[in-house]
PDB file of C-alpha atoms in Angstrom:
ATOM      1  CA  MET A   1      -8.484   5.631 -25.129  1.00 50.00           C
ATOM      2  CA  THR A   2      -4.965   4.813 -23.956  1.00 64.00           C
ATOM      3  CA  ALA A   3      -3.563   7.761 -25.911  1.00 60.00           C
ATOM      4  CA  ASP A   4      -5.866  10.144 -24.049  1.00 82.00           C
ATOM      5  CA  LEU A   5      -5.032   8.534 -20.715  1.00 86.00           C
ATOM      6  CA  ARG A   6      -1.304   8.953 -21.310  1.00 86.00           C
ATOM      7  CA  ASP A   7      -1.794  12.689 -20.715  1.00 86.00           C
ATOM      8  CA  TYR A   8      -4.471  12.470 -18.009  1.00 92.00           C
ATOM      9  CA  ARG A   9      -3.526  14.061 -14.686  1.00 91.00           C
ATOM     10  CA  GLY A  10      -6.858  14.615 -12.960  1.00 89.00           C
ATOM     11  CA  SER A  11      -7.832  17.760 -11.090  1.00 88.00           C
ATOM     12  CA  TYR A  12      -6.344  16.904  -7.688  1.00 94.00           C
ATOM     13  CA  GLU A  13      -4.372  19.562  -5.825  1.00 94.00           C
ATOM     14  CA  ALA A  14      -2.530  18.817  -2.596  1.00 96.00           C
ATOM     15  CA  PRO A  15      -3.375  20.957   0.458  1.00 97.00           C
ATOM     16  CA  ALA A  16      -0.766  23.556   1.340  1.00 98.00           C
ATOM     17  CA  ASP A  17       0.011  21.807   4.618  1.00 98.00           C
ATOM     18  CA  PHE A  18       0.164  18.271   3.159  1.00 98.00           C
ATOM     19  CA  ASP A  19       3.866  17.814   3.923  1.00 98.00           C
ATOM     20  CA  ALA A  20       3.569  19.311   7.403  1.00 98.00           C
ATOM     21  CA  PHE A  21       0.651  17.001   8.192  1.00 98.00           C
ATOM     22  CA  TRP A  22       2.589  13.891   7.269  1.00 98.00           C
ATOM     23  CA  ARG A  23       5.788  15.109   8.890  1.00 98.00           C
ATOM     24  CA  ASP A  24       3.943  15.650  12.167  1.00 98.00           C
ATOM     25  CA  THR A  25       2.182  12.278  11.834  1.00 98.00           C
ATOM     26  CA  LEU A  26       5.397  10.332  11.286  1.00 98.00           C
ATOM     27  CA  ASP A  27       7.262  12.295  13.969  1.00 98.00           C
ATOM     28  CA  ALA A  28       4.551  11.315  16.456  1.00 98.00           C
ATOM     29  CA  ALA A  29       4.916   7.664  15.448  1.00 98.00           C
ATOM     30  CA  ALA A  30       8.679   7.899  15.915  1.00 98.00           C
ATOM     31  CA  ASP A  31       8.128   8.815  19.562  1.00 98.00           C
ATOM     32  CA  HIS A  32       7.172   5.169  20.124  1.00 98.00           C
ATOM     33  CA  PRO A  33       9.910   2.517  20.102  1.00 98.00           C
ATOM     34  CA  LEU A  34       9.700   0.139  17.150  1.00 98.00           C
ATOM     35  CA  ASP A  35       9.763  -2.822  19.554  1.00 98.00           C
ATOM     36  CA  LEU A  36      10.471  -5.289  16.753  1.00 98.00           C
ATOM     37  CA  ASN A  37       9.936  -8.951  17.605  1.00 98.00           C
ATOM     38  CA  LEU A  38      10.501 -12.017  15.411  1.00 98.00           C
ATOM     39  CA  THR A  39       9.409 -15.539  16.322  1.00 98.00           C
ATOM     40  CA  ARG A  40      10.275 -18.457  14.069  1.00 98.00           C
ATOM     41  CA  VAL A  41       7.268 -20.450  12.834  1.00 97.00           C
ATOM     42  CA  ASP A  42       7.603 -24.216  12.345  1.00 97.00           C
ATOM     43  CA  THR A  43       6.479 -25.230   8.847  1.00 97.00           C
ATOM     44  CA  ALA A  44       7.079 -28.119   6.463  1.00 96.00           C
ATOM     45  CA  LEU A  45       8.819 -25.796   3.998  1.00 97.00           C
ATOM     46  CA  ARG A  46      12.317 -26.927   3.053  1.00 97.00           C
ATOM     47  CA  THR A  47      13.663 -23.806   1.374  1.00 97.00           C
ATOM     48  CA  ILE A  48      11.971 -20.904   3.206  1.00 98.00           C
ATOM     49  CA  ASP A  49      12.016 -19.804   6.847  1.00 97.00           C
ATOM     50  CA  VAL A  50       8.955 -18.020   8.234  1.00 98.00           C
ATOM     51  CA  PHE A  51       8.863 -15.595  11.168  1.00 98.00           C
ATOM     52  CA  ASP A  52       5.879 -14.153  12.993  1.00 98.00           C
ATOM     53  CA  VAL A  53       6.660 -10.432  13.290  1.00 98.00           C
ATOM     54  CA  SER A  54       5.285  -7.650  15.452  1.00 98.00           C
ATOM     55  CA  PHE A  55       6.268  -3.996  15.592  1.00 98.00           C
ATOM     56  CA  ARG A  56       4.763  -0.726  16.829  1.00 98.00           C
ATOM     57  CA  GLY A  57       2.900   1.365  14.289  1.00 98.00           C
ATOM     58  CA  PHE A  58       0.651   4.404  14.573  1.00 98.00           C
ATOM     59  CA  GLY A  59       0.057   5.396  18.201  1.00 97.00           C
ATOM     60  CA  GLY A  60       2.449   2.692  19.341  1.00 98.00           C
ATOM     61  CA  HIS A  61      -0.183   0.078  18.474  1.00 97.00           C
ATOM     62  CA  PRO A  62       1.140  -3.430  17.714  1.00 97.00           C
ATOM     63  CA  VAL A  63       1.117  -4.458  14.052  1.00 97.00           C
ATOM     64  CA  ARG A  64       1.605  -8.037  12.870  1.00 97.00           C
ATOM     65  CA  ALA A  65       3.361  -9.311   9.762  1.00 98.00           C
ATOM     66  CA  TRP A  66       4.956 -12.393   8.288  1.00 98.00           C
ATOM     67  CA  LEU A  67       8.630 -12.344   7.364  1.00 98.00           C
ATOM     68  CA  ARG A  68       9.639 -15.046   4.896  1.00 98.00           C
ATOM     69  CA  VAL A  69      13.268 -15.527   3.908  1.00 98.00           C
ATOM     70  CA  PRO A  70      15.159 -18.065   1.794  1.00 97.00           C
ATOM     71  CA  ARG A  71      16.669 -20.691   4.082  1.00 96.00           C
ATOM     72  CA  HIS A  72      19.898 -20.880   2.089  1.00 93.00           C
ATOM     73  CA  ARG A  73      21.301 -17.379   2.125  1.00 91.00           C
ATOM     74  CA  ASP A  74      24.713 -15.781   1.995  1.00 90.00           C
ATOM     75  CA  GLY A  75      24.863 -12.388   3.664  1.00 91.00           C
ATOM     76  CA  PRO A  76      22.188  -9.707   4.078  1.00 96.00           C
ATOM     77  CA  LEU A  77      19.226 -10.009   1.710  1.00 98.00           C
ATOM     78  CA  PRO A  78      17.399  -7.458  -0.393  1.00 98.00           C
ATOM     79  CA  ALA A  79      13.868  -7.024   0.975  1.00 98.00           C
ATOM     80  CA  VAL A  80      10.369  -6.538  -0.383  1.00 98.00           C
ATOM     81  CA  VAL A  81       7.591  -5.143   1.824  1.00 98.00           C
ATOM     82  CA  GLN A  82       4.140  -6.094   0.578  1.00 98.00           C
ATOM     83  CA  PHE A  83       0.742  -4.611   1.446  1.00 98.00           C
ATOM     84  CA  HIS A  84      -2.388  -6.613   0.752  1.00 95.00           C
ATOM     85  CA  GLY A  85      -5.742  -5.998  -0.853  1.00 95.00           C
ATOM     86  CA  TYR A  86      -8.873  -4.507   0.640  1.00 94.00           C
ATOM     87  CA  SER A  87     -10.361  -6.242   3.701  1.00 92.00           C
ATOM     88  CA  SER A  88      -7.884  -9.147   3.705  1.00 90.00           C
ATOM     89  CA  GLY A  89      -5.077  -9.911   6.147  1.00 91.00           C
ATOM     90  CA  ARG A  90      -1.612 -11.413   6.164  1.00 94.00           C
ATOM     91  CA  GLY A  91      -3.172 -14.850   5.782  1.00 93.00           C
ATOM     92  CA  HIS A  92      -1.500 -18.194   6.531  1.00 95.00           C
ATOM     93  CA  PRO A  93       2.274 -18.683   7.027  1.00 95.00           C
ATOM     94  CA  LEU A  94       2.384 -20.734   3.804  1.00 95.00           C
ATOM     95  CA  ASP A  95       0.731 -18.058   1.641  1.00 94.00           C
ATOM     96  CA  ASP A  96       2.599 -15.621  -0.623  1.00 94.00           C
ATOM     97  CA  LEU A  97       5.840 -17.490  -1.215  1.00 97.00           C
ATOM     98  CA  LEU A  98       6.771 -15.778  -4.507  1.00 97.00           C
ATOM     99  CA  TRP A  99       9.217 -13.183  -3.222  1.00 98.00           C
ATOM    100  CA  PRO A 100      11.214 -15.378  -0.814  1.00 98.00           C
ATOM    101  CA  SER A 101      11.351 -18.038  -3.550  1.00 97.00           C
ATOM    102  CA  ALA A 102      13.007 -15.397  -5.729  1.00 97.00           C
ATOM    103  CA  GLY A 103      15.671 -14.713  -3.068  1.00 97.00           C
ATOM    104  CA  TYR A 104      14.207 -11.765  -1.155  1.00 98.00           C
ATOM    105  CA  ALA A 105      13.356 -11.212   2.468  1.00 98.00           C
ATOM    106  CA  HIS A 106       9.610 -10.699   2.240  1.00 98.00           C
ATOM    107  CA  LEU A 107       7.617  -8.796   4.863  1.00 98.00           C
ATOM    108  CA  LEU A 108       3.831  -8.989   4.423  1.00 98.00           C
ATOM    109  CA  MET A 109       2.110  -6.487   6.706  1.00 97.00           C
ATOM    110  CA  ASP A 110      -1.338  -6.894   8.222  1.00 95.00           C
ATOM    111  CA  THR A 111      -3.635  -3.943   7.610  1.00 95.00           C
ATOM    112  CA  ARG A 112      -5.090  -3.030  10.986  1.00 95.00           C
ATOM    113  CA  GLY A 113      -8.733  -3.878  11.514  1.00 92.00           C
ATOM    114  CA  GLN A 114      -8.940  -5.912   8.311  1.00 92.00           C
ATOM    115  CA  GLY A 115      -8.577  -9.623   7.644  1.00 84.00           C
ATOM    116  CA  GLY A 116     -12.172 -10.762   7.845  1.00 70.00           C
ATOM    117  CA  ALA A 117     -12.528 -11.525   4.142  1.00 68.00           C
ATOM    118  CA  TRP A 118     -10.439 -13.804   1.919  1.00 68.00           C
ATOM    119  CA  ALA A 119      -7.274 -13.913   4.051  1.00 79.00           C
ATOM    120  CA  GLY A 120      -7.269 -13.663   7.823  1.00 82.00           C
ATOM    121  CA  GLY A 121      -5.568 -10.953   9.849  1.00 88.00           C
ATOM    122  CA  ASN A 122      -4.329 -10.543  13.415  1.00 88.00           C
ATOM    123  CA  THR A 123      -3.981  -6.779  13.909  1.00 92.00           C
ATOM    124  CA  PRO A 124      -6.813  -4.870  15.601  1.00 89.00           C
ATOM    125  CA  ASP A 125      -7.464  -1.168  15.168  1.00 93.00           C
ATOM    126  CA  PRO A 126      -8.026   0.161  18.687  1.00 91.00           C
ATOM    127  CA  VAL A 127      -9.033   3.643  17.496  1.00 88.00           C
ATOM    128  CA  GLY A 128     -12.752   4.410  17.402  1.00 74.00           C
ATOM    129  CA  ALA A 129     -14.511   6.524  14.793  1.00 70.00           C
ATOM    130  CA  GLY A 130     -17.770   8.319  14.161  1.00 72.00           C
ATOM    131  CA  PRO A 131     -20.549   7.272  11.783  1.00 70.00           C
ATOM    132  CA  SER A 132     -19.344   5.449   8.688  1.00 74.00           C
ATOM    133  CA  TYR A 133     -20.610   3.413   5.762  1.00 73.00           C
ATOM    134  CA  PRO A 134     -19.937  -0.365   6.068  1.00 79.00           C
ATOM    135  CA  GLY A 135     -16.302  -1.041   5.204  1.00 90.00           C
ATOM    136  CA  PHE A 136     -13.160   0.990   5.882  1.00 95.00           C
ATOM    137  CA  MET A 137     -13.141   3.831   3.355  1.00 96.00           C
ATOM    138  CA  THR A 138     -15.219   6.225   5.470  1.00 96.00           C
ATOM    139  CA  ARG A 139     -13.976   5.389   8.975  1.00 95.00           C
ATOM    140  CA  GLY A 140     -13.051   8.659  10.658  1.00 96.00           C
ATOM    141  CA  ILE A 141     -13.515  10.502   7.373  1.00 96.00           C
ATOM    142  CA  ASP A 142     -14.849  13.697   8.981  1.00 95.00           C
ATOM    143  CA  ASP A 143     -11.315  14.657  10.089  1.00 97.00           C
ATOM    144  CA  ARG A 144      -7.868  14.010   8.615  1.00 97.00           C
ATOM    145  CA  GLN A 145      -6.570  13.260  12.113  1.00 97.00           C
ATOM    146  CA  THR A 146      -9.003  10.399  12.631  1.00 97.00           C
ATOM    147  CA  TYR A 147      -9.191   8.964   9.110  1.00 97.00           C
ATOM    148  CA  PHE A 148      -8.500   5.234   8.936  1.00 97.00           C
ATOM    149  CA  TYR A 149      -5.741   5.451   6.329  1.00 98.00           C
ATOM    150  CA  ARG A 150      -3.714   7.890   8.396  1.00 98.00           C
ATOM    151  CA  ARG A 151      -3.098   4.983  10.741  1.00 98.00           C
ATOM    152  CA  VAL A 152      -2.587   2.468   7.931  1.00 98.00           C
ATOM    153  CA  PHE A 153      -0.068   4.576   5.989  1.00 98.00           C
ATOM    154  CA  THR A 154       1.863   5.238   9.185  1.00 98.00           C
ATOM    155  CA  ASP A 155       1.923   1.517   9.977  1.00 98.00           C
ATOM    156  CA  ALA A 156       3.251   0.908   6.470  1.00 98.00           C
ATOM    157  CA  VAL A 157       6.134   3.371   6.809  1.00 98.00           C
ATOM    158  CA  ARG A 158       6.990   1.716  10.111  1.00 98.00           C
ATOM    159  CA  ALA A 159       6.931  -1.669   8.342  1.00 98.00           C
ATOM    160  CA  VAL A 160       9.747  -0.462   6.096  1.00 98.00           C
ATOM    161  CA  GLU A 161      11.636   0.679   9.190  1.00 98.00           C
ATOM    162  CA  ALA A 162      10.991  -2.726  10.757  1.00 98.00           C
ATOM    163  CA  VAL A 163      12.350  -4.751   7.849  1.00 98.00           C
ATOM    164  CA  ARG A 164      15.407  -2.498   7.688  1.00 98.00           C
ATOM    165  CA  ALA A 165      16.071  -3.335  11.352  1.00 98.00           C
ATOM    166  CA  VAL A 166      16.164  -7.106  10.715  1.00 98.00           C
ATOM    167  CA  ASP A 167      19.708  -8.503  10.830  1.00 96.00           C
ATOM    168  CA  LEU A 168      19.052 -10.686   7.778  1.00 96.00           C
ATOM    169  CA  VAL A 169      18.241  -7.648   5.586  1.00 98.00           C
ATOM    170  CA  ASP A 170      20.385  -5.147   3.717  1.00 98.00           C
ATOM    171  CA  PRO A 171      18.627  -1.896   4.760  1.00 98.00           C
ATOM    172  CA  ALA A 172      19.833  -0.112   1.630  1.00 98.00           C
ATOM    173  CA  ARG A 173      18.037  -2.575  -0.685  1.00 98.00           C
ATOM    174  CA  VAL A 174      14.319  -2.399   0.084  1.00 98.00           C
ATOM    175  CA  GLY A 175      11.366  -2.160  -2.277  1.00 98.00           C
ATOM    176  CA  VAL A 176       7.593  -2.052  -1.764  1.00 98.00           C
ATOM    177  CA  VAL A 177       4.765  -3.770  -3.650  1.00 98.00           C
ATOM    178  CA  GLY A 178       0.999  -4.028  -3.553  1.00 98.00           C
ATOM    179  CA  ALA A 179      -2.140  -4.565  -5.574  1.00 97.00           C
ATOM    180  CA  SER A 180      -5.391  -2.594  -5.234  1.00 98.00           C
ATOM    181  CA  GLN A 181      -5.482  -1.305  -1.635  1.00 98.00           C
ATOM    182  CA  GLY A 182      -1.944  -2.644  -1.285  1.00 98.00           C
ATOM    183  CA  GLY A 183      -0.890  -0.598  -4.287  1.00 98.00           C
ATOM    184  CA  GLY A 184      -2.361   2.537  -2.750  1.00 98.00           C
ATOM    185  CA  ILE A 185      -0.497   1.853   0.482  1.00 98.00           C
ATOM    186  CA  ALA A 186       2.756   1.130  -1.374  1.00 98.00           C
ATOM    187  CA  LEU A 187       2.419   4.402  -3.288  1.00 98.00           C
ATOM    188  CA  ALA A 188       1.941   6.314  -0.037  1.00 98.00           C
ATOM    189  CA  VAL A 189       5.069   4.665   1.367  1.00 98.00           C
ATOM    190  CA  ALA A 190       6.973   5.565  -1.793  1.00 98.00           C
ATOM    191  CA  GLY A 191       6.185   9.213  -1.101  1.00 98.00           C
ATOM    192  CA  LEU A 192       6.903   9.061   2.623  1.00 98.00           C
ATOM    193  CA  ALA A 193       9.783   6.615   3.218  1.00 98.00           C
ATOM    194  CA  PRO A 194      13.298   7.576   2.124  1.00 95.00           C
ATOM    195  CA  ASP A 195      15.682   5.664  -0.117  1.00 97.00           C
ATOM    196  CA  LEU A 196      13.483   2.904  -1.491  1.00 98.00           C
ATOM    197  CA  ARG A 197      14.972   1.011  -4.407  1.00 98.00           C
ATOM    198  CA  ALA A 198      11.850  -0.007  -6.323  1.00 98.00           C
ATOM    199  CA  VAL A 199       8.049   0.180  -6.244  1.00 98.00           C
ATOM    200  CA  HIS A 200       5.442  -2.042  -7.923  1.00 98.00           C
ATOM    201  CA  LEU A 201       1.835  -0.802  -8.044  1.00 98.00           C
ATOM    202  CA  GLN A 202      -0.835  -3.074  -9.500  1.00 98.00           C
ATOM    203  CA  ALA A 203      -4.255  -1.423 -10.033  1.00 98.00           C
ATOM    204  CA  PRO A 204      -3.689   0.966  -7.090  1.00 98.00           C
ATOM    205  CA  LEU A 205      -6.580   2.149  -4.912  1.00 98.00           C
ATOM    206  CA  LEU A 206      -6.781   5.653  -3.389  1.00 98.00           C
ATOM    207  CA  CYS A 207      -5.581   7.550  -6.452  1.00 98.00           C
ATOM    208  CA  ASP A 208      -7.434  10.534  -7.971  1.00 98.00           C
ATOM    209  CA  ILE A 209     -10.079   9.753  -5.389  1.00 98.00           C
ATOM    210  CA  ARG A 210     -12.752  12.283  -6.336  1.00 97.00           C
ATOM    211  CA  GLN A 211     -12.717  11.039  -9.934  1.00 96.00           C
ATOM    212  CA  ALA A 212     -12.739   7.429  -8.764  1.00 97.00           C
ATOM    213  CA  VAL A 213     -15.797   8.021  -6.587  1.00 97.00           C
ATOM    214  CA  ARG A 214     -17.599   9.476  -9.596  1.00 95.00           C
ATOM    215  CA  THR A 215     -16.684   6.728 -12.079  1.00 96.00           C
ATOM    216  CA  SER A 216     -16.177   3.389 -10.301  1.00 97.00           C
ATOM    217  CA  THR A 217     -19.086   0.970 -10.412  1.00 97.00           C
ATOM    218  CA  ASP A 218     -17.764  -1.699  -8.049  1.00 97.00           C
ATOM    219  CA  GLY A 219     -15.631  -1.978  -4.939  1.00 96.00           C
ATOM    220  CA  PRO A 220     -14.550   0.269  -2.079  1.00 97.00           C
ATOM    221  CA  TYR A 221     -15.189   3.672  -3.658  1.00 98.00           C
ATOM    222  CA  LEU A 222     -18.913   2.923  -3.529  1.00 97.00           C
ATOM    223  CA  GLU A 223     -18.648   3.227   0.249  1.00 97.00           C
ATOM    224  CA  ILE A 224     -17.755   6.902  -0.133  1.00 97.00           C
ATOM    225  CA  SER A 225     -20.594   7.609  -2.544  1.00 97.00           C
ATOM    226  CA  GLY A 226     -22.926   5.636  -0.276  1.00 96.00           C
ATOM    227  CA  TYR A 227     -21.865   7.714   2.724  1.00 96.00           C
ATOM    228  CA  LEU A 228     -22.363  10.958   0.821  1.00 96.00           C
ATOM    229  CA  GLY A 229     -25.758   9.741  -0.338  1.00 95.00           C
ATOM    230  CA  THR A 230     -26.989  10.075   3.241  1.00 95.00           C
ATOM    231  CA  HIS A 231     -24.562  12.772   4.484  1.00 95.00           C
ATOM    232  CA  ARG A 232     -25.467  15.117   1.652  1.00 94.00           C
ATOM    233  CA  GLU A 233     -23.874  18.222   3.154  1.00 95.00           C
ATOM    234  CA  ALA A 234     -20.560  16.515   3.972  1.00 96.00           C
ATOM    235  CA  ALA A 235     -18.912  16.420   0.522  1.00 97.00           C
ATOM    236  CA  ALA A 236     -16.551  19.332   1.172  1.00 97.00           C
ATOM    237  CA  THR A 237     -15.464  17.833   4.490  1.00 97.00           C
ATOM    238  CA  VAL A 238     -15.041  14.338   3.055  1.00 97.00           C
ATOM    239  CA  PHE A 239     -12.974  15.361   0.065  1.00 98.00           C
ATOM    240  CA  GLY A 240     -11.045  17.806   2.234  1.00 98.00           C
ATOM    241  CA  THR A 241      -9.983  14.856   4.375  1.00 98.00           C
ATOM    242  CA  LEU A 242      -9.250  12.601   1.401  1.00 98.00           C
ATOM    243  CA  ALA A 243      -6.961  15.236  -0.099  1.00 98.00           C
ATOM    244  CA  TYR A 244      -4.343  14.219   2.477  1.00 98.00           C
ATOM    245  CA  PHE A 245      -4.472  10.576   1.355  1.00 98.00           C
ATOM    246  CA  ASP A 246      -4.580  10.744  -2.439  1.00 98.00           C
ATOM    247  CA  GLY A 247      -1.935   8.741  -4.272  1.00 98.00           C
ATOM    248  CA  ILE A 248      -1.298  11.601  -6.690  1.00 98.00           C
ATOM    249  CA  ALA A 249       0.245  13.642  -3.872  1.00 98.00           C
ATOM    250  CA  PHE A 250       2.482  10.775  -2.791  1.00 98.00           C
ATOM    251  CA  ALA A 251       3.462  10.120  -6.419  1.00 98.00           C
ATOM    252  CA  GLN A 252       4.589  13.730  -6.739  1.00 98.00           C
ATOM    253  CA  ARG A 253       6.992  13.133  -3.846  1.00 98.00           C
ATOM    254  CA  ALA A 254       8.285   9.668  -4.783  1.00 98.00           C
ATOM    255  CA  THR A 255      11.629   9.118  -6.493  1.00 98.00           C
ATOM    256  CA  ALA A 256      12.276   5.345  -6.488  1.00 98.00           C
ATOM    257  CA  PRO A 257      11.897   3.546  -9.828  1.00 98.00           C
ATOM    258  CA  ALA A 258       8.248   2.482 -10.150  1.00 98.00           C
ATOM    259  CA  TRP A 259       6.274   0.012 -12.252  1.00 98.00           C
ATOM    260  CA  PHE A 260       2.527   0.639 -12.543  1.00 98.00           C
ATOM    261  CA  SER A 261      -0.125  -1.584 -14.082  1.00 98.00           C
ATOM    262  CA  THR A 262      -3.822  -1.144 -14.791  1.00 98.00           C
ATOM    263  CA  GLY A 263      -6.624  -2.916 -16.605  1.00 98.00           C
ATOM    264  CA  LEU A 264      -8.472  -0.659 -19.020  1.00 97.00           C
ATOM    265  CA  LEU A 265     -11.730  -2.399 -18.062  1.00 98.00           C
ATOM    266  CA  ASP A 266     -11.207  -1.954 -14.318  1.00 98.00           C
ATOM    267  CA  GLN A 267     -14.456  -0.913 -12.611  1.00 98.00           C
ATOM    268  CA  VAL A 268     -12.980  -0.992  -9.077  1.00 98.00           C
ATOM    269  CA  CYS A 269      -9.995   1.310  -9.612  1.00 98.00           C
ATOM    270  CA  PRO A 270     -10.714   2.995 -12.956  1.00 97.00           C
ATOM    271  CA  SER A 271      -7.681   3.030 -15.213  1.00 97.00           C
ATOM    272  CA  SER A 272      -7.778   6.831 -15.478  1.00 97.00           C
ATOM    273  CA  THR A 273      -6.911   7.063 -11.783  1.00 97.00           C
ATOM    274  CA  ALA A 274      -3.833   4.856 -12.209  1.00 98.00           C
ATOM    275  CA  PHE A 275      -2.722   7.019 -15.137  1.00 97.00           C
ATOM    276  CA  ALA A 276      -3.206  10.157 -13.025  1.00 97.00           C
ATOM    277  CA  ALA A 277      -0.873   8.771 -10.352  1.00 98.00           C
ATOM    278  CA  TYR A 278       1.581   7.512 -12.947  1.00 98.00           C
ATOM    279  CA  ASN A 279       1.710  10.862 -14.741  1.00 97.00           C
ATOM    280  CA  ALA A 280       2.346  12.622 -11.425  1.00 98.00           C
ATOM    281  CA  TYR A 281       5.089  10.224 -10.346  1.00 98.00           C
ATOM    282  CA  ALA A 282       8.379  12.094  -9.881  1.00 98.00           C
ATOM    283  CA  GLY A 283      10.805   9.173 -10.213  1.00 98.00           C
ATOM    284  CA  PRO A 284      11.693   6.848 -13.098  1.00 98.00           C
ATOM    285  CA  LYS A 285       8.546   4.979 -14.101  1.00 98.00           C
ATOM    286  CA  GLU A 286       6.888   2.537 -16.454  1.00 97.00           C
ATOM    287  CA  LEU A 287       3.231   1.612 -16.894  1.00 97.00           C
ATOM    288  CA  ARG A 288       1.601  -1.423 -18.499  1.00 97.00           C
ATOM    289  CA  ALA A 289      -2.033  -1.007 -19.494  1.00 97.00           C
ATOM    290  CA  TRP A 290      -3.895  -4.262 -20.154  1.00 97.00           C
ATOM    291  CA  GLU A 291      -6.564  -3.582 -22.774  1.00 96.00           C
ATOM    292  CA  PHE A 292      -8.958  -6.425 -22.015  1.00 98.00           C
ATOM    293  CA  ASN A 293      -8.467  -6.827 -18.264  1.00 98.00           C
ATOM    294  CA  GLY A 294     -10.249  -5.451 -15.249  1.00 98.00           C
ATOM    295  CA  HIS A 295      -9.098  -5.135 -11.658  1.00 97.00           C
ATOM    296  CA  GLU A 296      -6.777  -8.119 -11.954  1.00 97.00           C
ATOM    297  CA  ALA A 297      -4.740  -6.059 -14.452  1.00 97.00           C
ATOM    298  CA  GLY A 298      -1.953  -8.296 -15.776  1.00 97.00           C
ATOM    299  CA  GLY A 299      -2.133 -10.809 -12.945  1.00 95.00           C
ATOM    300  CA  SER A 300       0.895 -13.093 -12.956  1.00 95.00           C
ATOM    301  CA  LEU A 301       2.376 -11.280 -15.953  1.00 96.00           C
ATOM    302  CA  ASP A 302       2.551  -8.141 -13.802  1.00 96.00           C
ATOM    303  CA  LEU A 303       4.415 -10.146 -11.171  1.00 95.00           C
ATOM    304  CA  GLU A 304       6.803 -11.419 -13.834  1.00 96.00           C
ATOM    305  CA  ILE A 305       7.514  -7.814 -14.816  1.00 95.00           C
ATOM    306  CA  ALA A 306       8.016  -6.866 -11.159  1.00 95.00           C
ATOM    307  CA  LEU A 307      10.424  -9.745 -10.535  1.00 96.00           C
ATOM    308  CA  ASP A 308      12.547  -8.710 -13.488  1.00 95.00           C
ATOM    309  CA  ALA A 309      12.432  -5.041 -12.503  1.00 94.00           C
ATOM    310  CA  PHE A 310      13.290  -5.698  -8.872  1.00 95.00           C
ATOM    311  CA  ARG A 311      16.138  -8.005  -9.884  1.00 94.00           C
ATOM    312  CA  ARG A 312      17.690  -5.059 -11.702  1.00 94.00           C
ATOM    313  CA  SER A 313      16.903  -2.443  -9.042  1.00 94.00           C
ATOM    314  CA  VAL A 314      16.894  -3.901  -5.531  1.00 90.00           C
TER     315      VAL A 314
END
């Protein structure tokens, strides 16, 4: 199976105006000042400082994040921007201490409108949308301009700009990471933000989307098939919108060294979709396929690989 997947590229083709769409989207975001604010958070941690962060994302809307940095530091730090999994938020100030413990400035971005599941969030999405299936995958899906992930991907690019504007950070040494939805967001950023040093993508969502909708049996893609089950004439419109948000297109435009992982038993983000993004990726790349794992992929072993890779690259 893995041998066949090594050559799998899917059938996705980017729209002719893909680059123009994203250029216009990011140019519109740049019209709003970043308005970066950091407020120190009092914690009982002895080796890590935590800051409550806000910056302006899509439409000038405020986006929240945590910035965690090693307390004992000498000069500007390399930085890692992390994007979290589907429906969760930035969580508690004491969560996610891996990257600052390893010596990085670590920015964990809220995903707007999410944070009602296993980790809380603090960033609303003030943009309305038309009819959608419960969840986030179909919000605004009848038009690329209104689709939910247009706002999220823009927020994420602005998060990289935000961390580069922090005095504690070396702006030339920034990488991005994420698992599941976070991996899909990180891959989009890799294709949109310049001069990243490294990318880690664990079981990424939003790759080879049409194939994923056909083959996944659990998780967010079922929202799209559920929506199309009642909006039977909308398939062309839906997949026309999603073509502007597919990780394969961003992979084709990304050049930073990247480490992918996937579980061959993944029913949420089928492993074929991770291979399709990996095979399209334009920069240096490695992929670890875990034969007997599902959506968790390699779990902590993936993080161990990422720490070693980022140590050499960022």
